[in-house]
mmCIF file of C-alpha atoms (C1' of nucleotides) in Angstrom:
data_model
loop_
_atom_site.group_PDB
_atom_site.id
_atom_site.type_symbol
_atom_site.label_atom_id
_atom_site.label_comp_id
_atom_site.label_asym_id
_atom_site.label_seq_id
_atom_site.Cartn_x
_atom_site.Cartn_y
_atom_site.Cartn_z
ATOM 1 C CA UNK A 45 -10.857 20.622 0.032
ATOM 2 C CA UNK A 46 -8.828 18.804 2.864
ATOM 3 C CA UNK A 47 -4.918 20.597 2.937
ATOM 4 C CA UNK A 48 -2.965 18.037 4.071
ATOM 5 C CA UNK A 49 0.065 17.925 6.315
ATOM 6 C CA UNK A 50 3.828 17.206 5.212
ATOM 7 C CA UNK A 51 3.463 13.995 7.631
ATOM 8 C CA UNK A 52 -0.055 13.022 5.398
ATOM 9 C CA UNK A 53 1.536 13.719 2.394
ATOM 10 C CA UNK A 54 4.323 11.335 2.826
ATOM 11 C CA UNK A 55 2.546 8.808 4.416
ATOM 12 C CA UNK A 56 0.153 8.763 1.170
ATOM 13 C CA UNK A 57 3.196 8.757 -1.369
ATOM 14 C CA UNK A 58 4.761 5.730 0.882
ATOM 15 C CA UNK A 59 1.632 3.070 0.738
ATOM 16 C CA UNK A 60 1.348 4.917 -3.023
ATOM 17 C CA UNK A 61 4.498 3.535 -3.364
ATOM 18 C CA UNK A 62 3.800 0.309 -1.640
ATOM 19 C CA UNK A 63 0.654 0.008 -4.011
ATOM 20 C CA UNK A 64 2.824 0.690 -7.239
ATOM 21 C CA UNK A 65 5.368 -1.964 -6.549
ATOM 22 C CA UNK A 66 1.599 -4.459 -5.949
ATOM 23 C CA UNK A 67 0.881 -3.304 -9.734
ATOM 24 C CA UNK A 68 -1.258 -0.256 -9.516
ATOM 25 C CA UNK A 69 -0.632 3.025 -11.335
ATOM 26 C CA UNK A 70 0.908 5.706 -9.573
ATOM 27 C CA UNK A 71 -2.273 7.736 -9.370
ATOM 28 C CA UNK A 72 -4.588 4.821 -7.766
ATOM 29 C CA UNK A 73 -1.600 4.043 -4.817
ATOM 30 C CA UNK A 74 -1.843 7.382 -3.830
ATOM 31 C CA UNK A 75 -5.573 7.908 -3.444
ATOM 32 C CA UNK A 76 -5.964 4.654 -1.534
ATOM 33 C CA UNK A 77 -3.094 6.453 0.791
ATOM 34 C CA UNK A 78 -5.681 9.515 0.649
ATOM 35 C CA UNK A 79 -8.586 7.540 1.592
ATOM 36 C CA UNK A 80 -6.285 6.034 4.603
ATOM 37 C CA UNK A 81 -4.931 8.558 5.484
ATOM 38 C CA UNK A 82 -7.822 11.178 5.646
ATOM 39 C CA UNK A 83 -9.464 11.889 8.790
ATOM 40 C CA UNK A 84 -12.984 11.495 7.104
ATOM 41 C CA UNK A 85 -13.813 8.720 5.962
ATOM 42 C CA UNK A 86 -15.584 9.412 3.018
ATOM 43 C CA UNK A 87 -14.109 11.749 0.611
ATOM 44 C CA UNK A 88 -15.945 13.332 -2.895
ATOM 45 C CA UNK A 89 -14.343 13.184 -6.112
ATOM 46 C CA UNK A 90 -13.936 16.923 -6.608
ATOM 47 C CA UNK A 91 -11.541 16.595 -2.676
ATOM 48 C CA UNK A 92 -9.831 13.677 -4.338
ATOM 49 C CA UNK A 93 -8.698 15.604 -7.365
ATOM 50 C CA UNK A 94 -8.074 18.986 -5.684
ATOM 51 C CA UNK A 95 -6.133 17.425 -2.648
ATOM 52 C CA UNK A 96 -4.096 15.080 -4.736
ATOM 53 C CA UNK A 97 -3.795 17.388 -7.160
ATOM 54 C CA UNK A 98 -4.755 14.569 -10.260
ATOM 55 C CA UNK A 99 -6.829 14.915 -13.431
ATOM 56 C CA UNK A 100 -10.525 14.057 -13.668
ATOM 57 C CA UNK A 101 -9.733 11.449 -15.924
ATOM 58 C CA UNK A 102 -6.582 9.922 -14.268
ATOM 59 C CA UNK A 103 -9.338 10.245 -11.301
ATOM 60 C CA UNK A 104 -12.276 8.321 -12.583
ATOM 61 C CA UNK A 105 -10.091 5.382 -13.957
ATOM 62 C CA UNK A 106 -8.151 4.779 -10.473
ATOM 63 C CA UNK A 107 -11.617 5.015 -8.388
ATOM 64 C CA UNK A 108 -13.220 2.443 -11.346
ATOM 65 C CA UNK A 109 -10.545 0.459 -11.155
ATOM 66 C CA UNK A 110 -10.817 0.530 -7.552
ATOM 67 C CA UNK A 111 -14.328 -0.137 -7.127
ATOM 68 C CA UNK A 112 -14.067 -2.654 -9.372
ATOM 69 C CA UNK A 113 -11.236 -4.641 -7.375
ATOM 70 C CA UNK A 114 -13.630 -4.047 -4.093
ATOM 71 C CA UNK A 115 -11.180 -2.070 -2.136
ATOM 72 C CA UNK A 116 -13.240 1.082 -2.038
ATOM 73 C CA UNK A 117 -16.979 1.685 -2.159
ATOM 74 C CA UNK A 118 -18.548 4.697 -2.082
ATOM 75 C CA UNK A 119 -22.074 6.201 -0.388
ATOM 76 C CA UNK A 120 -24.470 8.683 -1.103
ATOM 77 C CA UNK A 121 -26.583 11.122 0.383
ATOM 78 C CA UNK A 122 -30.352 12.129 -0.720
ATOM 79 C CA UNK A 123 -30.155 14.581 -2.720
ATOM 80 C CA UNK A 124 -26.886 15.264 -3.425
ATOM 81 C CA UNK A 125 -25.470 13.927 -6.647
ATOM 82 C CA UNK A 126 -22.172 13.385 -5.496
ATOM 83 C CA UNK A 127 -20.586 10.269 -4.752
ATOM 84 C CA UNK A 128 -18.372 9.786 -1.445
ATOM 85 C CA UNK A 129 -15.787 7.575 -1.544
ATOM 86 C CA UNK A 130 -14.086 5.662 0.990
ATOM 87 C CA UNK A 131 -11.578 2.618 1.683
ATOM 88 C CA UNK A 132 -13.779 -0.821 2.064
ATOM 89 C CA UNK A 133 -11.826 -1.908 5.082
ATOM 90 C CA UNK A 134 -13.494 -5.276 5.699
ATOM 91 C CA UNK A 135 -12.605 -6.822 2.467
ATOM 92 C CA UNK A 136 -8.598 -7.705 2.895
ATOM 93 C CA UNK A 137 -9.985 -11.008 4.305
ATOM 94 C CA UNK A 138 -10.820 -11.787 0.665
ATOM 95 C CA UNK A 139 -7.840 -10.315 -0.275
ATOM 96 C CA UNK A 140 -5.679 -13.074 1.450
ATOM 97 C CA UNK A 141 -7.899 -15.553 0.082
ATOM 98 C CA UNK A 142 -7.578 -14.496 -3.535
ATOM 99 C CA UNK A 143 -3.655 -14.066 -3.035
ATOM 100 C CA UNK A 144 -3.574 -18.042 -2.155
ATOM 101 C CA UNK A 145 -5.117 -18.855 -5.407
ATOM 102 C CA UNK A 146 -2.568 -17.074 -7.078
ATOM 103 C CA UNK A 147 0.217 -19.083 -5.202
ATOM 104 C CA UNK A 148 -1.863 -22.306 -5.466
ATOM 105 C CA UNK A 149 -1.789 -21.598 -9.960
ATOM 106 C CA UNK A 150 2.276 -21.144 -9.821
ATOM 107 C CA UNK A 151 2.339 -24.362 -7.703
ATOM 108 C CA UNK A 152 0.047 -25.732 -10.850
ATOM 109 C CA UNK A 153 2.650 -24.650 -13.100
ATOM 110 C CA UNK A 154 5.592 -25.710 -11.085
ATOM 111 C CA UNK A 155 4.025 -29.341 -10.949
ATOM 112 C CA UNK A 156 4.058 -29.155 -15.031
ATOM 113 C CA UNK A 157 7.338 -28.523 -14.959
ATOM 114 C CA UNK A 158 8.150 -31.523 -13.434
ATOM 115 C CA UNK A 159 5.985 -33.506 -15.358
ATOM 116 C CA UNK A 160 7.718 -32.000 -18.681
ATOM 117 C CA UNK A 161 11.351 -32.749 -17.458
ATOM 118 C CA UNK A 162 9.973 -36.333 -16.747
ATOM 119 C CA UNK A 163 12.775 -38.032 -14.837
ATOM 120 C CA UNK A 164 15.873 -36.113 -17.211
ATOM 121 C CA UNK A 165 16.443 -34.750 -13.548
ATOM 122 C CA UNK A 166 15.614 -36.064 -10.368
ATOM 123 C CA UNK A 167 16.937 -33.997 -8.115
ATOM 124 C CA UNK A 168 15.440 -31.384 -9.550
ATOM 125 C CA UNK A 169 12.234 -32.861 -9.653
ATOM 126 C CA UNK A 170 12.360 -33.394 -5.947
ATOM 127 C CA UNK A 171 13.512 -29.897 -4.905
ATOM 128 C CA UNK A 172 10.676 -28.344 -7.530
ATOM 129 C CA UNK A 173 8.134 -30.792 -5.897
ATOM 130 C CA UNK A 174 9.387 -29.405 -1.932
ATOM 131 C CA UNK A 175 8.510 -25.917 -3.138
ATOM 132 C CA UNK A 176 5.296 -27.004 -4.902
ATOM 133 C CA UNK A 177 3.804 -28.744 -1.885
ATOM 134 C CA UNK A 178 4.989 -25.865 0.553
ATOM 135 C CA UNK A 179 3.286 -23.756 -1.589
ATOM 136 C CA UNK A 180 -0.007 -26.000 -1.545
ATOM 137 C CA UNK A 181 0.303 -26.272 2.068
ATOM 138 C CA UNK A 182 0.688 -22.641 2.618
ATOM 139 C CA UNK A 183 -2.639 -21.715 0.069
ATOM 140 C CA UNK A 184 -4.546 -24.311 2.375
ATOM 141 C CA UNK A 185 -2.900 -23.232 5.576
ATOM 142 C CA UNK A 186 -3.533 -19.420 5.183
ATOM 143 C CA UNK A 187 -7.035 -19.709 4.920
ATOM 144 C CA UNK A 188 -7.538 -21.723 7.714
ATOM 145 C CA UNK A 189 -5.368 -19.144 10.295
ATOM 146 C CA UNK A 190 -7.139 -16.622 8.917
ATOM 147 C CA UNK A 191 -10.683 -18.331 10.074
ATOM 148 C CA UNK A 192 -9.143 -19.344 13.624
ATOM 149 C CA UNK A 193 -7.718 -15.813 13.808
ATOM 150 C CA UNK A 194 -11.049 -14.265 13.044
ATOM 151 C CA UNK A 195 -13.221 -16.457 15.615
ATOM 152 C CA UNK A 196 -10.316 -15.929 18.213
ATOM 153 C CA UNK A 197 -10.285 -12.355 17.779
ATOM 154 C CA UNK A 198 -14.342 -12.011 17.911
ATOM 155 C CA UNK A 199 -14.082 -13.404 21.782
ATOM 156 C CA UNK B 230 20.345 -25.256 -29.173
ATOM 157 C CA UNK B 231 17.741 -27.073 -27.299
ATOM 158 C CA UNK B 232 14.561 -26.873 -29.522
ATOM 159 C CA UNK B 233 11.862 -26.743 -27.432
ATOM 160 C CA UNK B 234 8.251 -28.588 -28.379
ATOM 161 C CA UNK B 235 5.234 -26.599 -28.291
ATOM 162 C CA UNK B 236 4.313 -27.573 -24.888
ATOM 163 C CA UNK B 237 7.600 -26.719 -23.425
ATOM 164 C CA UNK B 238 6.859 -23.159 -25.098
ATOM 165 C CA UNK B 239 3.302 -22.533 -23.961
ATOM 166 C CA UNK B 240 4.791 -23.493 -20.606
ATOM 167 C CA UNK B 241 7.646 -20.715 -20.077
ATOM 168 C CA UNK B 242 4.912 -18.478 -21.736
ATOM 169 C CA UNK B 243 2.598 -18.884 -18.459
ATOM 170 C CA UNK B 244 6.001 -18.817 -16.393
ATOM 171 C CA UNK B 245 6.958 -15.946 -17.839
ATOM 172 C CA UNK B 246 3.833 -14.324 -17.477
ATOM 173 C CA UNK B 247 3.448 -15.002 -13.795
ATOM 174 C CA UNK B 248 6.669 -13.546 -13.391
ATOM 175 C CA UNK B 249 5.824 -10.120 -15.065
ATOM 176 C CA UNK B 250 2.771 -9.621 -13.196
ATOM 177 C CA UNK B 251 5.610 -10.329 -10.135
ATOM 178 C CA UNK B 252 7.454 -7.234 -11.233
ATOM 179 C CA UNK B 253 9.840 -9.039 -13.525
ATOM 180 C CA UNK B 254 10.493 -7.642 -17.188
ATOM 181 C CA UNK B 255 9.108 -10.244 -19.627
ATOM 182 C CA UNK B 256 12.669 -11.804 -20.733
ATOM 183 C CA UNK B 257 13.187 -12.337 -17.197
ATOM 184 C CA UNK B 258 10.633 -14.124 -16.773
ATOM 185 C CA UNK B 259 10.986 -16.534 -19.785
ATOM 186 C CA UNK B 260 14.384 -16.883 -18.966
ATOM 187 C CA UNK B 261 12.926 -18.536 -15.779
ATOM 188 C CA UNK B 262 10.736 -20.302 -17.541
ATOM 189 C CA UNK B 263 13.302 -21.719 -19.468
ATOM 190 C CA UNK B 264 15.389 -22.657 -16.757
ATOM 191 C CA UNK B 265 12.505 -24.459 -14.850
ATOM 192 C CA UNK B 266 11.230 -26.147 -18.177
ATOM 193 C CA UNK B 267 14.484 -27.706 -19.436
ATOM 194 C CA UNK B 268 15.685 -31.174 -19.123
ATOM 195 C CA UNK B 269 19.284 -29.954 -19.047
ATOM 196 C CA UNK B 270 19.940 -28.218 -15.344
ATOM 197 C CA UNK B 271 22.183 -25.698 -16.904
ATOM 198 C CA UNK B 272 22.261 -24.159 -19.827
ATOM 199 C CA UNK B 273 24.844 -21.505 -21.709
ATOM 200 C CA UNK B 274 23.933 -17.732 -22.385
ATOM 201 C CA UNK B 275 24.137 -18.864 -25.934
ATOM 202 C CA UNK B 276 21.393 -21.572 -25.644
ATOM 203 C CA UNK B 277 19.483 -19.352 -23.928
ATOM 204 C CA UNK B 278 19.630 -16.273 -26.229
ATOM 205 C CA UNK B 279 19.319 -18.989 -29.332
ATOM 206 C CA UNK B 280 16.365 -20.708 -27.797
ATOM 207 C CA UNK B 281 14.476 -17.953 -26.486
ATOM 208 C CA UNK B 282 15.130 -15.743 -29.839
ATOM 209 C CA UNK B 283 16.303 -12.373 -27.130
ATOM 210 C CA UNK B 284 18.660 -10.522 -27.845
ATOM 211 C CA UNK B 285 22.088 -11.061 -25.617
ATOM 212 C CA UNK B 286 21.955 -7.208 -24.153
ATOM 213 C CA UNK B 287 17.995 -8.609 -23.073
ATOM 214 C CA UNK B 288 19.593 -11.779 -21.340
ATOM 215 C CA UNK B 289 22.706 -10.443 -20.285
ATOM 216 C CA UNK B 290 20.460 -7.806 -17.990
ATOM 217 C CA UNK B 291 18.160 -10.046 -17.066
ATOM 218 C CA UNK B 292 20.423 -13.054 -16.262
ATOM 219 C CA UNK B 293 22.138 -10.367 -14.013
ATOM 220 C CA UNK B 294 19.040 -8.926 -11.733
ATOM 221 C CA UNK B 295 17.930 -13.059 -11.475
ATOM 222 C CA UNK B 296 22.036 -13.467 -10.520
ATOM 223 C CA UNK B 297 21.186 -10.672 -8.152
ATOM 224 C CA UNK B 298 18.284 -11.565 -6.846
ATOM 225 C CA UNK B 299 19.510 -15.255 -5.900
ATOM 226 C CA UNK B 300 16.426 -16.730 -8.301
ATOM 227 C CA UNK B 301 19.369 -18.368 -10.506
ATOM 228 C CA UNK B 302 22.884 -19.389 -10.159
ATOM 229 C CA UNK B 303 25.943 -20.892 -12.514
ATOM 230 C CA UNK B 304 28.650 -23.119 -13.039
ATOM 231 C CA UNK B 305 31.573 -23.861 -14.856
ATOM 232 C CA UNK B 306 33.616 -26.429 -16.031
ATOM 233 C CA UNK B 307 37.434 -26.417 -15.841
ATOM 234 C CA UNK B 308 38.561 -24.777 -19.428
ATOM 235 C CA UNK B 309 35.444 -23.603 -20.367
ATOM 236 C CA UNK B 310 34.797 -19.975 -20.248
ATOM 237 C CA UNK B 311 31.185 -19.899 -20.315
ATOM 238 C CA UNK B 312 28.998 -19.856 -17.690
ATOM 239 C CA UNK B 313 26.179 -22.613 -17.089
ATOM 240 C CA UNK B 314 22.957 -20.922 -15.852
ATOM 241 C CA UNK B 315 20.586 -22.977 -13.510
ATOM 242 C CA UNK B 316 17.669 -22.331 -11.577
ATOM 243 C CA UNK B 317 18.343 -21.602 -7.656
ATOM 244 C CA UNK B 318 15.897 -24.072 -6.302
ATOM 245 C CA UNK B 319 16.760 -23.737 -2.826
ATOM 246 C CA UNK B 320 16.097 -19.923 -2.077
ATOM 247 C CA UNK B 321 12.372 -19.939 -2.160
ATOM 248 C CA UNK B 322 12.745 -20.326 1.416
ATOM 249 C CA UNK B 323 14.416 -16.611 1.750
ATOM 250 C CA UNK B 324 12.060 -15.565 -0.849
ATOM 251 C CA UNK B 325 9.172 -16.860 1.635
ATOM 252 C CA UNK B 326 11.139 -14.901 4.685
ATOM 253 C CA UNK B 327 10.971 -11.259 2.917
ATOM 254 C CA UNK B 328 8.057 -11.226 1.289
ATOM 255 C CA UNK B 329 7.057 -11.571 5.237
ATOM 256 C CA UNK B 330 8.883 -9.009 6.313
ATOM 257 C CA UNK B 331 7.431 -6.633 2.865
ATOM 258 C CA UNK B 332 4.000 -7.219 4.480
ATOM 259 C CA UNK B 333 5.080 -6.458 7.903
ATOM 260 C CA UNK B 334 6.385 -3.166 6.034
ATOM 261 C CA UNK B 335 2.866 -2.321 4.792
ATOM 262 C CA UNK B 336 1.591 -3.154 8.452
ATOM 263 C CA UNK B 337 3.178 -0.343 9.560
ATOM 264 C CA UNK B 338 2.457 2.119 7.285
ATOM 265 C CA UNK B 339 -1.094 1.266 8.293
ATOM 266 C CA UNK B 340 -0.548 1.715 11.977
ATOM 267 C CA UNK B 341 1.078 5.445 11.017
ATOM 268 C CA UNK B 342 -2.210 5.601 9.306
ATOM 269 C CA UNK B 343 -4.094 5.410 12.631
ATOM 270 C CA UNK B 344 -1.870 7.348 14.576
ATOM 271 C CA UNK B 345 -2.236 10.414 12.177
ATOM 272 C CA UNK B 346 -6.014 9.927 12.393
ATOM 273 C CA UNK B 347 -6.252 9.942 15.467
ATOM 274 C CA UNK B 348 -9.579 9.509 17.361
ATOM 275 C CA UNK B 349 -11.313 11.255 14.225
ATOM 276 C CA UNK B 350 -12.852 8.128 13.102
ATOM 277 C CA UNK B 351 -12.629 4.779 15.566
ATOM 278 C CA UNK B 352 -14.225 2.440 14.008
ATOM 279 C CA UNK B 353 -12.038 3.092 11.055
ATOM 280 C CA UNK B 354 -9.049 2.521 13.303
ATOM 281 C CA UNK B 355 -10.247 -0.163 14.766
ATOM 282 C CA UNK B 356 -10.985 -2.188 11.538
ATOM 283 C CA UNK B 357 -7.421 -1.213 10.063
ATOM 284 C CA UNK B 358 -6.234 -2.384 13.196
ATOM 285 C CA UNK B 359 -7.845 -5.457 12.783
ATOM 286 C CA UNK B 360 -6.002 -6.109 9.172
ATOM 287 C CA UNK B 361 -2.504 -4.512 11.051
ATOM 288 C CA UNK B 362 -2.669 -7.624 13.289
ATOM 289 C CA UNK B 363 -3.771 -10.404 10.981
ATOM 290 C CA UNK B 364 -0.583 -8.860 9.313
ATOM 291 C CA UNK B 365 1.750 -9.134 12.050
ATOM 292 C CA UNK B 366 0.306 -12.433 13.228
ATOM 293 C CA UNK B 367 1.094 -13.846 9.274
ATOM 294 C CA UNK B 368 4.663 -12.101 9.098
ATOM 295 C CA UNK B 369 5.187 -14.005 12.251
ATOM 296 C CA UNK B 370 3.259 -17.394 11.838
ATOM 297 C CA UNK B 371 4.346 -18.130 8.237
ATOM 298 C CA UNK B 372 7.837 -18.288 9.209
ATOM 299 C CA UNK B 373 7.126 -20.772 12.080
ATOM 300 C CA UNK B 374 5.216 -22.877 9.689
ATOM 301 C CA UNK B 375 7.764 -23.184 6.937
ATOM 302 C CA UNK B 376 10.087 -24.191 9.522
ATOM 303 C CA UNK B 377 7.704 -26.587 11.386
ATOM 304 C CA UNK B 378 6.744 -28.072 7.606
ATOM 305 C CA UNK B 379 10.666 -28.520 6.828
ATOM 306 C CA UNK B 380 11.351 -30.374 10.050
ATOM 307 C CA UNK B 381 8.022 -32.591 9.552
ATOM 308 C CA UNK B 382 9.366 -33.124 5.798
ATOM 309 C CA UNK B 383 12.998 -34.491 6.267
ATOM 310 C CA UNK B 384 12.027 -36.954 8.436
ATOM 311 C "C1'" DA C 39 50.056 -10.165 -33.143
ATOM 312 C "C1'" DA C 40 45.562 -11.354 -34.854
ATOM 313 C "C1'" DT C 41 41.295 -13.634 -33.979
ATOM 314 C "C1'" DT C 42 37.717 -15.803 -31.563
ATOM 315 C "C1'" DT C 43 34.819 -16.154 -27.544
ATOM 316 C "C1'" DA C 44 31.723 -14.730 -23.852
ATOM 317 C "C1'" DG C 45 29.643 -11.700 -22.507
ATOM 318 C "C1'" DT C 46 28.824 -6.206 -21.173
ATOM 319 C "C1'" DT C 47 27.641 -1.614 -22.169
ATOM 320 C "C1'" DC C 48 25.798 2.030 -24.922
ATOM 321 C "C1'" DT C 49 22.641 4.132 -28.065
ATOM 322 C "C1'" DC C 50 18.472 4.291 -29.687
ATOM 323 C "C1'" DA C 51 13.835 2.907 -31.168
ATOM 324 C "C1'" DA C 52 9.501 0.574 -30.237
ATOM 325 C "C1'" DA C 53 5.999 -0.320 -27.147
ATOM 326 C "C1'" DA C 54 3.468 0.211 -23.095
ATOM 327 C "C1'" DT C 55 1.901 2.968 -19.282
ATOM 328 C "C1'" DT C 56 0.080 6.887 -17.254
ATOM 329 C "C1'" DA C 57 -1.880 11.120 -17.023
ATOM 330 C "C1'" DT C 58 -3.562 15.734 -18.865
ATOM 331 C "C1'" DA C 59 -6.790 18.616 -21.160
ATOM 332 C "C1'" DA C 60 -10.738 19.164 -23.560
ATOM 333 C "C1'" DA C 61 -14.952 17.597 -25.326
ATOM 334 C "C1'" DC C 62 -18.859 15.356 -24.039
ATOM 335 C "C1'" DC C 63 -23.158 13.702 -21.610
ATOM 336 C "C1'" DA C 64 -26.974 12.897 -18.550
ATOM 337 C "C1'" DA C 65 -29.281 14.484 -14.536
ATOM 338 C "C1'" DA C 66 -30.611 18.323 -11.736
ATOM 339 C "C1'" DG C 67 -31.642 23.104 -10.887
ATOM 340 C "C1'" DA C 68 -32.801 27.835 -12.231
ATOM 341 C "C1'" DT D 172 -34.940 25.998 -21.942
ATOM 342 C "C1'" DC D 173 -30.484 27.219 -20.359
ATOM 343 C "C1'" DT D 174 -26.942 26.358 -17.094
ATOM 344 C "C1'" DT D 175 -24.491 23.937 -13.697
ATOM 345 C "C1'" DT D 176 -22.771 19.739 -11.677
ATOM 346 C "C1'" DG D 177 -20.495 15.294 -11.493
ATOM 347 C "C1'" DG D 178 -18.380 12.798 -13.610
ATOM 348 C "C1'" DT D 179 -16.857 9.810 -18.324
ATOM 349 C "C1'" DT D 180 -14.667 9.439 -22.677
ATOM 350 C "C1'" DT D 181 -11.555 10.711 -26.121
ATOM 351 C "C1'" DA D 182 -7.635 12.282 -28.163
ATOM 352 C "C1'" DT D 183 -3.042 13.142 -27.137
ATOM 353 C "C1'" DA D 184 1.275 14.067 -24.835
ATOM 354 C "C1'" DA D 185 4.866 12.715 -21.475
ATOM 355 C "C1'" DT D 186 7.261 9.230 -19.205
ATOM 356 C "C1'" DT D 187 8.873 4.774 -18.432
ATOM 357 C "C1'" DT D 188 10.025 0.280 -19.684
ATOM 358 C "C1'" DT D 189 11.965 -2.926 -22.527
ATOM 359 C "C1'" DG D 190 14.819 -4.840 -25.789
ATOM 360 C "C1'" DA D 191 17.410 -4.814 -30.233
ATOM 361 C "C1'" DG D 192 21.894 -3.936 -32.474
ATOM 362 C "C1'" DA D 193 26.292 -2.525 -32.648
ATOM 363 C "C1'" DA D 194 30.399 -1.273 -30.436
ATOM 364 C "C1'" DC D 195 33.297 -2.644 -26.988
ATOM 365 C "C1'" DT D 196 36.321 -5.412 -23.608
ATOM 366 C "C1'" DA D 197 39.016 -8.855 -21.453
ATOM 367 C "C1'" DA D 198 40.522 -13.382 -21.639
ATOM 368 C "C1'" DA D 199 41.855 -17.250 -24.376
ATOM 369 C "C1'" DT D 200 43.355 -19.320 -28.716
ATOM 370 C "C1'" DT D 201 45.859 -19.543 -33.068
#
DNA sequence: AATTTAGTTCTCAAAATTATAAACCAAAGA
DNA sequence: TCTTTGGTTTATAATTTTGAGAACTAAATT
């Protein structure tokens, strides 16, 4: 089992923290800190649950939910039955993407506003429809940066 | 009372519900919902409690974190003691700012992550490092391009 | 002075979330 | 076949969140 340092443990409670307030439960923040913040970069379940000091149970639902959200995998050795888990660090580029369709569906429901409220309110309508098209912009926008970024980046 | 017709209900629902998965507490978010779906810019805690069936300790809280957080504002009329809630249509812009600055927050917490790794593991550092700067270079470039869109938009 | 109004605050209960502990299960090993 | 291992599933308990209801307060009205 990997004993951590003060400086590990608080780093893993802060981007637990940071993963809490993104919706996760408590548990699955702090063993994506673990996975980040851990030297190896594979980890078993048995070190996950002895280092973090969680249940089996509390465990196996964070790393399924995790796994199923692709932001950790996990690898295998012949055998050995265990699995080895670790961060899937190439997948925040999907990540982004997904987060734009999110902001692209509140711009949906912002534009229904306006259609409800028909012209009762003008001015309103107009300052709804500057968010809603800043918001379109920005889910269309993102995307694209993101590609030039990448191709820049791989010179 | 406004009475509000189905459609106007399903609406504030699907408001509402994007707002909880936001962080919001679900009367908070109907409560924007409301206040985005109504014909009538402003409406009294007593329309709001009557319309949305919550109780007035539910709105009074929530009316006060949305007060708070700048989502909302009110008015009043000259000998009229109640206060006329609206929607604060112009602070997306700030909300846009600091969800920036959030990010760059997480950015960092990853870079701590590869200084406490240390050399251990480089290609690990060098793919987190990857993500760190797509971070930075979106906590910096989204700001430029809301501004750049506003000055393209007013003229 | 007594009452109404516009909320606020407090107490408490219901509901939802999260995690523990223990039972379970399938594969592997002895 | 019996036991161990690596989890999963199933109660169940603890904690947190949320909101209702009633009591309360300060200003305004009668």
């Amino acid at each position: 089992m990997t004993k951590l340092t003060s400086e590990q443990k608080q780093l893993i409670e802060k981007i637990g923290i940071y993963h809490e307030q993104q919706g996760f439960p408590p548990a699955t923040g702090r063993i994506i800190g673990l996975l980040y913040v851990s030297d190896r970069p594979h980890l078993s379940f048995e070190e996950i649950i002895d280092t973090l000091n969680i249940s089996k149970s509390a465990a196996s639902n964070a790393l399924n939910l995790l796994l199923q959200m692709r932001l950790i995998e996990y690898i295998t050795f012949p055998g050995d039955r265990k699995r080895y888990f670790g961060a899937l660090l190439e997948n925040w580029h999907e990540e982004v993407i997904s987060k734009m369709d999110y902001i692209l569906a509140f711009s949906k429901l912002l534009r229904k506003t306006n259609e409800l409220r028909g012209s009762a309110n003008p001015d309103m309508n107009e300052k709804v429809l500057e968010r809603i098209e800043f918001l379109e912009f920005l889910s269309r926008e993102v995307p694209a940066l993101l590609d030039k970024w990448l191709k820049e980046r791989k010179k």
